[in-house]
Coordinates of C-alpha atoms in Angstrom, one line a residue:
X1 CA 20.3 117.1 85.6
X2 CA 18.9 114.0 84.0
X3 CA 21.5 111.8 82.2
X4 CA 21.1 111.3 78.5
X5 CA 20.0 108.0 77.0
X6 CA 21.6 106.6 74.0
X7 CA 19.5 105.4 71.1
X8 CA 19.9 101.8 72.0
X9 CA 18.7 102.6 75.6
X10 CA 15.8 104.6 74.3
X11 CA 14.7 101.8 72.0
X12 CA 15.2 99.1 74.7
X13 CA 13.5 101.3 77.3
X14 CA 10.5 102.0 75.1
X15 CA 10.1 98.3 74.4
X16 CA 10.2 97.3 78.0
X17 CA 7.8 100.1 79.0
X18 CA 5.4 99.1 76.2
X19 CA 5.6 95.5 77.2
X20 CA 5.1 96.4 80.9
X21 CA 2.1 98.6 80.1
X22 CA 0.6 95.9 77.9
X23 CA 1.1 93.4 80.7
X24 CA -0.6 95.6 83.2
X25 CA -3.5 96.4 80.9
X26 CA -3.9 92.7 80.3
X27 CA -3.8 92.0 84.0
X28 CA -6.5 94.7 84.7
X29 CA -8.7 93.8 81.7
X30 CA -8.4 90.1 82.6
X31 CA -9.7 90.8 86.1
X32 CA -12.5 93.0 84.7
X33 CA -13.6 90.2 82.3
X34 CA -13.6 87.7 85.1
X35 CA -15.7 90.0 87.3
X36 CA -18.1 90.6 84.5
X37 CA -18.5 86.9 83.9
X38 CA -19.4 86.3 87.5
X39 CA -21.8 89.2 87.5
X40 CA -23.5 87.8 84.4
X41 CA -23.9 84.4 86.0
X42 CA -21.2 82.6 84.0
X43 CA -18.5 80.6 85.7
X44 CA -15.0 82.1 85.8
X45 CA -13.0 80.0 83.5
X46 CA -9.5 81.6 83.6
X47 CA -7.5 84.2 85.6
X48 CA -5.1 86.8 84.4
X49 CA -1.5 85.9 83.7
X50 CA 1.0 87.2 86.3
X51 CA 2.8 90.5 85.7
X52 CA 6.5 89.6 84.9
X53 CA 9.1 91.9 86.5
X54 CA 12.5 91.8 84.8
X55 CA 15.1 92.1 87.5
X56 CA 18.8 91.8 87.0
X57 CA 21.4 91.5 89.8
X58 CA 25.0 92.6 89.9
X59 CA 26.2 89.1 90.8
X60 CA 27.4 86.1 88.8
X61 CA 24.9 83.2 88.6
X62 CA 27.1 81.1 90.9
X63 CA 27.4 83.6 93.7
X64 CA 25.6 83.1 97.0
X65 CA 24.1 86.6 96.6
X66 CA 21.9 85.2 93.8
X67 CA 20.5 82.9 96.5
X68 CA 19.9 86.0 98.6
X69 CA 18.1 87.6 95.7
X70 CA 16.0 84.5 95.1
X71 CA 14.8 84.7 98.7
X72 CA 13.3 88.1 97.8
X73 CA 11.7 86.9 94.6
X74 CA 10.2 83.9 96.3
X75 CA 8.6 86.0 99.0
X76 CA 7.2 88.5 96.6
X77 CA 5.7 85.9 94.4
X78 CA 4.0 84.1 97.3
X79 CA 2.7 87.3 99.0
X80 CA 1.3 88.5 95.7
X81 CA -0.7 85.3 95.3
X82 CA 0.9 84.7 91.9
X83 CA 0.0 88.1 90.5
X84 CA 3.8 89.0 90.3
X85 CA 6.4 86.9 88.7
X86 CA 10.1 88.0 88.9
X87 CA 12.4 87.0 86.1
X88 CA 15.7 87.1 88.0
X89 CA 18.8 87.4 85.9
X90 CA 22.5 87.4 86.7
X91 CA 25.0 90.1 86.0
X92 CA 25.6 90.5 82.2
X93 CA 22.3 89.0 81.2
X94 CA 21.1 92.4 80.0
X95 CA 23.8 94.9 81.2
X96 CA 27.1 94.7 83.1
X97 CA 27.2 94.6 86.9
X98 CA 27.9 98.3 87.3
X99 CA 25.3 99.4 84.7
X100 CA 22.1 98.3 86.4
X101 CA 21.2 101.7 87.8
X102 CA 21.1 103.3 84.3
X103 CA 19.2 100.3 82.9
X104 CA 16.5 100.5 85.6
X105 CA 16.2 104.3 85.3
X106 CA 15.9 104.1 81.5
X107 CA 13.3 101.2 81.6
X108 CA 15.6 98.6 80.1
X109 CA 15.1 96.7 83.3
X110 CA 12.1 96.9 85.6
X111 CA 14.2 96.2 88.7
X112 CA 17.7 95.4 90.0
X113 CA 19.4 93.8 93.0
X114 CA 22.7 95.5 93.6
X115 CA 24.6 97.8 96.0
X116 CA 24.7 101.7 95.9
X117 CA 28.5 101.7 95.7
X118 CA 28.3 100.2 92.2
X119 CA 27.0 103.5 90.8
X120 CA 29.5 105.6 92.9
X121 CA 31.1 106.7 89.6
X122 CA 28.0 108.8 89.0
X123 CA 28.1 110.6 92.4
X124 CA 30.3 109.8 95.4
X125 CA 27.3 110.3 97.6
X126 CA 26.1 106.8 96.5
X127 CA 28.9 105.4 98.7
X128 CA 27.6 107.0 101.8
X129 CA 24.6 104.6 101.7
X130 CA 26.7 101.6 102.9
X131 CA 30.4 102.1 102.2
X132 CA 31.2 105.5 103.6
X133 CA 33.2 106.5 106.8
X134 CA 32.5 104.3 109.8
X135 CA 31.8 106.5 112.8
X136 CA 31.0 103.5 115.0
X137 CA 27.8 102.2 113.7
X138 CA 27.4 98.7 112.3
X139 CA 25.4 97.8 109.1
X140 CA 22.4 97.2 111.3
X141 CA 22.8 100.7 112.9
X142 CA 23.1 102.4 109.5
X143 CA 20.2 100.4 108.0
X144 CA 18.1 101.7 110.9
X145 CA 19.4 105.2 110.0
X146 CA 18.1 104.7 106.5
X147 CA 14.6 103.8 107.8
X148 CA 14.3 105.9 110.9
X149 CA 17.0 108.5 110.8
X150 CA 16.3 110.4 107.6
X151 CA 18.5 108.3 105.3
X152 CA 15.6 107.3 103.0
X153 CA 14.7 110.9 102.3
X154 CA 18.4 111.7 101.6
X155 CA 18.7 108.8 99.3
X156 CA 15.6 110.0 97.4
X157 CA 17.1 113.5 97.2
X158 CA 20.3 112.1 95.6
X159 CA 18.7 109.8 93.1
X160 CA 15.6 111.7 92.1
X161 CA 16.4 115.4 92.7
X162 CA 20.1 115.8 92.3
X163 CA 20.7 113.1 89.7
X164 CA 17.3 113.0 88.0
X165 CA 17.1 109.2 88.0
X166 CA 13.8 107.6 87.3
X167 CA 14.0 105.1 90.2
X168 CA 12.9 104.1 93.6
X169 CA 15.4 102.4 95.9
X170 CA 15.0 100.3 99.1
X171 CA 17.8 99.0 101.3
X172 CA 17.8 95.6 103.0
X173 CA 20.1 93.0 104.7
X174 CA 22.7 94.7 106.9
X175 CA 25.9 92.9 105.9
X176 CA 28.6 91.7 108.3
X177 CA 31.6 94.0 108.1
X178 CA 33.7 93.1 105.0
X179 CA 37.1 91.5 105.4
X180 CA 40.3 93.5 104.7
X181 CA 40.8 90.7 102.2
X182 CA 43.2 88.3 100.6
X183 CA 47.0 88.6 100.5
X184 CA 49.8 86.3 99.4
X185 CA 51.8 87.2 102.5
X186 CA 50.9 88.1 106.1
X187 CA 50.8 91.8 106.9
X188 CA 50.6 93.4 110.3
X189 CA 51.9 97.0 109.7
X190 CA 50.2 99.8 107.8
X191 CA 53.5 100.5 106.0
X192 CA 53.4 97.0 104.5
X193 CA 50.4 97.6 102.4
X194 CA 52.0 100.5 100.5
X195 CA 52.5 99.7 96.8
X196 CA 49.9 96.9 96.8
X197 CA 47.7 96.6 93.7
X198 CA 44.3 96.1 95.5
X199 CA 40.7 95.6 94.4
X200 CA 37.9 97.4 96.2
X201 CA 35.1 99.7 95.2
X202 CA 33.6 103.1 96.1
X203 CA 35.0 105.4 98.7
X204 CA 36.9 102.4 100.0
X205 CA 39.1 103.0 96.9
X206 CA 39.8 106.5 98.1
X207 CA 40.6 105.1 101.6
X208 CA 43.1 102.5 100.3
X209 CA 44.8 105.0 98.1
X210 CA 45.3 107.2 101.1
X211 CA 47.0 104.2 102.7
X212 CA 49.4 103.9 99.7
X213 CA 47.7 101.2 97.6
X214 CA 47.0 101.3 93.9
X215 CA 43.3 100.4 93.5
X216 CA 41.3 98.7 90.7
X217 CA 37.5 98.8 91.0
X218 CA 36.2 95.5 89.6
X219 CA 32.9 93.6 89.9
X220 CA 33.0 90.3 91.8
X221 CA 33.3 87.9 88.8
X222 CA 36.4 89.6 87.5
X223 CA 38.5 89.6 90.8
X224 CA 40.2 86.2 90.8
X225 CA 41.0 86.2 87.0
X226 CA 42.6 89.7 87.6
X227 CA 44.6 88.2 90.5
X228 CA 45.8 85.3 88.3
X229 CA 46.9 87.7 85.6
X230 CA 48.8 89.9 88.0
X231 CA 46.5 92.9 87.5
X232 CA 46.0 93.0 91.2
X233 CA 48.0 91.3 94.0
X234 CA 45.5 91.7 96.9
X235 CA 41.7 92.1 97.1
X236 CA 38.5 92.1 99.1
X237 CA 35.0 91.4 97.9
X238 CA 32.5 90.9 100.8
X239 CA 32.2 87.6 102.6
X240 CA 33.7 84.0 103.0
X241 CA 31.0 82.3 100.9
X242 CA 31.4 84.5 97.8
X243 CA 35.2 84.4 98.3
X244 CA 35.1 80.6 98.4
X245 CA 32.9 80.3 95.3
X246 CA 35.1 82.8 93.4
X247 CA 38.1 80.5 94.1
X248 CA 40.0 82.9 96.3
X249 CA 41.9 80.2 98.2
X250 CA 43.5 79.2 94.9
X251 CA 45.2 82.6 94.5
X252 CA 46.1 83.7 98.1
X253 CA 46.6 81.9 101.4
X254 CA 46.2 84.7 103.9
X255 CA 42.7 86.0 104.7
X256 CA 42.3 89.0 106.9
X257 CA 38.9 89.6 108.6
X258 CA 37.8 92.9 110.1
X259 CA 38.1 96.3 108.5
X260 CA 36.6 99.8 108.5
X261 CA 36.7 100.2 104.7
X262 CA 33.2 98.7 104.1
X263 CA 31.6 98.0 107.5
X264 CA 28.0 99.2 107.1
X265 CA 26.7 98.0 103.7
X266 CA 23.2 96.7 102.7
X267 CA 21.7 95.5 99.4
X268 CA 19.9 98.0 97.2
X269 CA 16.6 97.0 95.6
X270 CA 16.0 99.3 92.6
X271 CA 12.7 99.8 90.7
X272 CA 11.9 101.9 87.6
X273 CA 9.7 104.7 88.9
X274 CA 7.2 104.6 86.1
X275 CA 6.8 100.8 86.3
X276 CA 6.4 100.9 90.1
X277 CA 3.9 103.8 90.2
X278 CA 1.7 102.1 87.6
X279 CA 1.2 99.0 89.9
X280 CA -1.8 98.5 92.1
X281 CA -1.2 99.8 95.6
X282 CA -1.0 96.3 97.3
X283 CA 1.6 95.1 94.7
X284 CA 3.7 98.2 95.4
X285 CA 3.6 97.5 99.1
X286 CA 4.6 93.9 98.5
X287 CA 7.6 94.9 96.4
X288 CA 8.7 97.5 99.0
X289 CA 8.1 95.5 102.2
X290 CA 9.2 92.3 100.7
X291 CA 12.7 93.8 101.1
X292 CA 12.2 93.8 104.8
X293 CA 11.1 90.1 104.8
X294 CA 14.1 89.2 102.6
X295 CA 16.4 91.1 104.9
X296 CA 15.7 88.8 107.8
X297 CA 15.9 85.7 105.7
X298 CA 19.2 86.9 104.1
X299 CA 20.7 87.5 107.6
X300 CA 19.9 83.9 108.6
X301 CA 21.5 82.2 105.6
X302 CA 24.4 84.6 105.6
X303 CA 25.4 83.8 109.2
X304 CA 24.9 80.1 108.5
X305 CA 26.9 80.0 105.2
X306 CA 29.5 82.5 105.9
X307 CA 30.6 80.7 109.1
X308 CA 30.6 77.3 107.5
X309 CA 32.5 78.5 104.4
X310 CA 35.1 80.2 106.7
X311 CA 35.8 76.7 108.0
X312 CA 36.0 75.3 104.5
X313 CA 38.5 78.1 103.5
X314 CA 40.7 77.1 106.4
X315 CA 40.6 73.4 105.2
X316 CA 42.1 74.6 101.9
X317 CA 45.3 75.7 103.7
X318 CA 44.3 79.4 104.2
X319 CA 45.4 81.1 107.4
X320 CA 42.7 83.3 108.7
X321 CA 43.9 86.4 110.6
X322 CA 42.2 89.3 112.3
X323 CA 43.4 92.6 110.8
X324 CA 45.9 94.2 113.2
X325 CA 45.0 97.1 115.4
X326 CA 47.7 99.2 113.7
X327 CA 46.1 98.8 110.2
X328 CA 42.6 99.5 111.7
X329 CA 43.9 102.7 113.3
X330 CA 45.5 103.7 109.9
X331 CA 42.1 103.2 108.2
X332 CA 40.4 105.5 110.7
X333 CA 43.1 108.1 110.2
X334 CA 42.7 107.8 106.4
X335 CA 39.0 108.4 106.8
X336 CA 39.8 111.5 108.8
X337 CA 41.7 112.9 105.8
X338 CA 39.0 112.0 103.3
X339 CA 36.0 113.4 105.2
X340 CA 36.9 117.1 104.8
X341 CA 37.1 116.7 101.1
X342 CA 33.8 115.0 100.9
X343 CA 32.2 117.7 103.0
X344 CA 33.1 120.3 100.4
X345 CA 30.0 119.0 98.6
X346 CA 27.0 120.5 100.5
X347 CA 24.8 117.4 99.9
X348 CA 27.5 115.0 101.2
X349 CA 28.1 117.1 104.3
X350 CA 24.3 117.0 105.0
X351 CA 24.4 113.2 104.8
X352 CA 27.5 112.9 106.9
X353 CA 26.1 115.3 109.6
X354 CA 22.9 113.2 109.7
X355 CA 24.9 110.0 110.1
X356 CA 27.1 111.4 112.8
X357 CA 24.1 112.6 114.8
X358 CA 22.4 109.2 114.5
X359 CA 25.6 107.3 115.5
X360 CA 26.3 109.7 118.4
X361 CA 23.0 108.9 120.0
X362 CA 22.2 105.4 118.9
X363 CA 25.6 103.8 119.2
X364 CA 26.0 105.2 122.7
X365 CA 22.9 103.2 123.6
X366 CA 24.1 100.1 121.7
X367 CA 27.6 100.0 123.3
X368 CA 26.5 100.9 126.8
X369 CA 23.7 98.3 126.6
X370 CA 25.7 95.5 125.0
X371 CA 27.4 92.9 127.2
X372 CA 30.9 91.8 126.3
X373 CA 30.1 89.0 123.9
X374 CA 33.8 88.2 123.6
X375 CA 33.9 87.4 127.3
X376 CA 30.9 85.1 127.0
X377 CA 32.3 83.3 124.0
X378 CA 35.7 82.8 125.6
X379 CA 33.9 81.4 128.7
X380 CA 32.2 78.6 126.8
X381 CA 34.7 78.1 123.9
X382 CA 38.1 79.0 125.5
X383 CA 41.2 79.4 123.4
X384 CA 39.6 79.8 120.0
X385 CA 39.6 83.6 119.7
X386 CA 42.9 85.3 118.9
X387 CA 41.9 89.0 119.0

């Protein structure tokens, strides 16, 4: 069932759609005038102005993920030969971080750069596209499932058919597994996390509640202030670079890497369906496949910055730990309890069945084929790893 728009959304949406339509008419008429001038023997004096795409992210302006989003916009603009111009806005510029899906569907925004888990409150199935149970596949494995294993069709079924959203969505940039997070004291046992007030999002909230935590779902920019006020006393976001920029080392001194709560996430690139469908075919292709180009670029700067910023975090007096095997085992057992409840929903069972079948086949190959990288690293850099 389509969700209802409030009057404000309807007005804003109609304004954006009218503006977008007029921009596209101008673009097409400008090209037609130019062609007519050449045919008539007159020199072409001017070209059409670029079509401006209003795109908001779910990230604060200072976060590294804005840099990731800019890699996308820069590639799109260059590949379009200047016919597209993306007006990239940070979270809160038009709507709040968790509201971009509604804004894109309603036409208030033309596009958004976000993650599916941020609209998990609409349907828990959103969390299966990046932050669901980890059966053994990495983010790269599950992004491949999206493109080659049926995930794209299941995503379209959820957004367009089940929820009636007026959007297209593409996934890109397989994120490194997210850290278990920031704690004021070291923890090694699953029993020690019980009672913690913890920040995470999506089905990870269900997971941590199963482990005895009290969970708050907050956007990135609100995490450290919440820690300072005592609203939460432990948290995770995503990566060392964002954590460093947020000021995480100022509020906690124990950083735990490795977790199964969000180990297969990718960015979500959303487009208003009407806006997208009205574009010329080559511009639609550039917007869609530009996600793939940005995915590679994002991976490169992520590995570069995340690793450097992890060193900087340690320089600030933070002890970096690897999450204990006991806690990782407890996470898997908690997933085991959550999955049967999720599968009561026929759609979610269909998605989980698809993911399990993909992981069963693909990860068998990946693990059988992969050499032991720990062994090679220890051979050349002995004594550094404490796994």
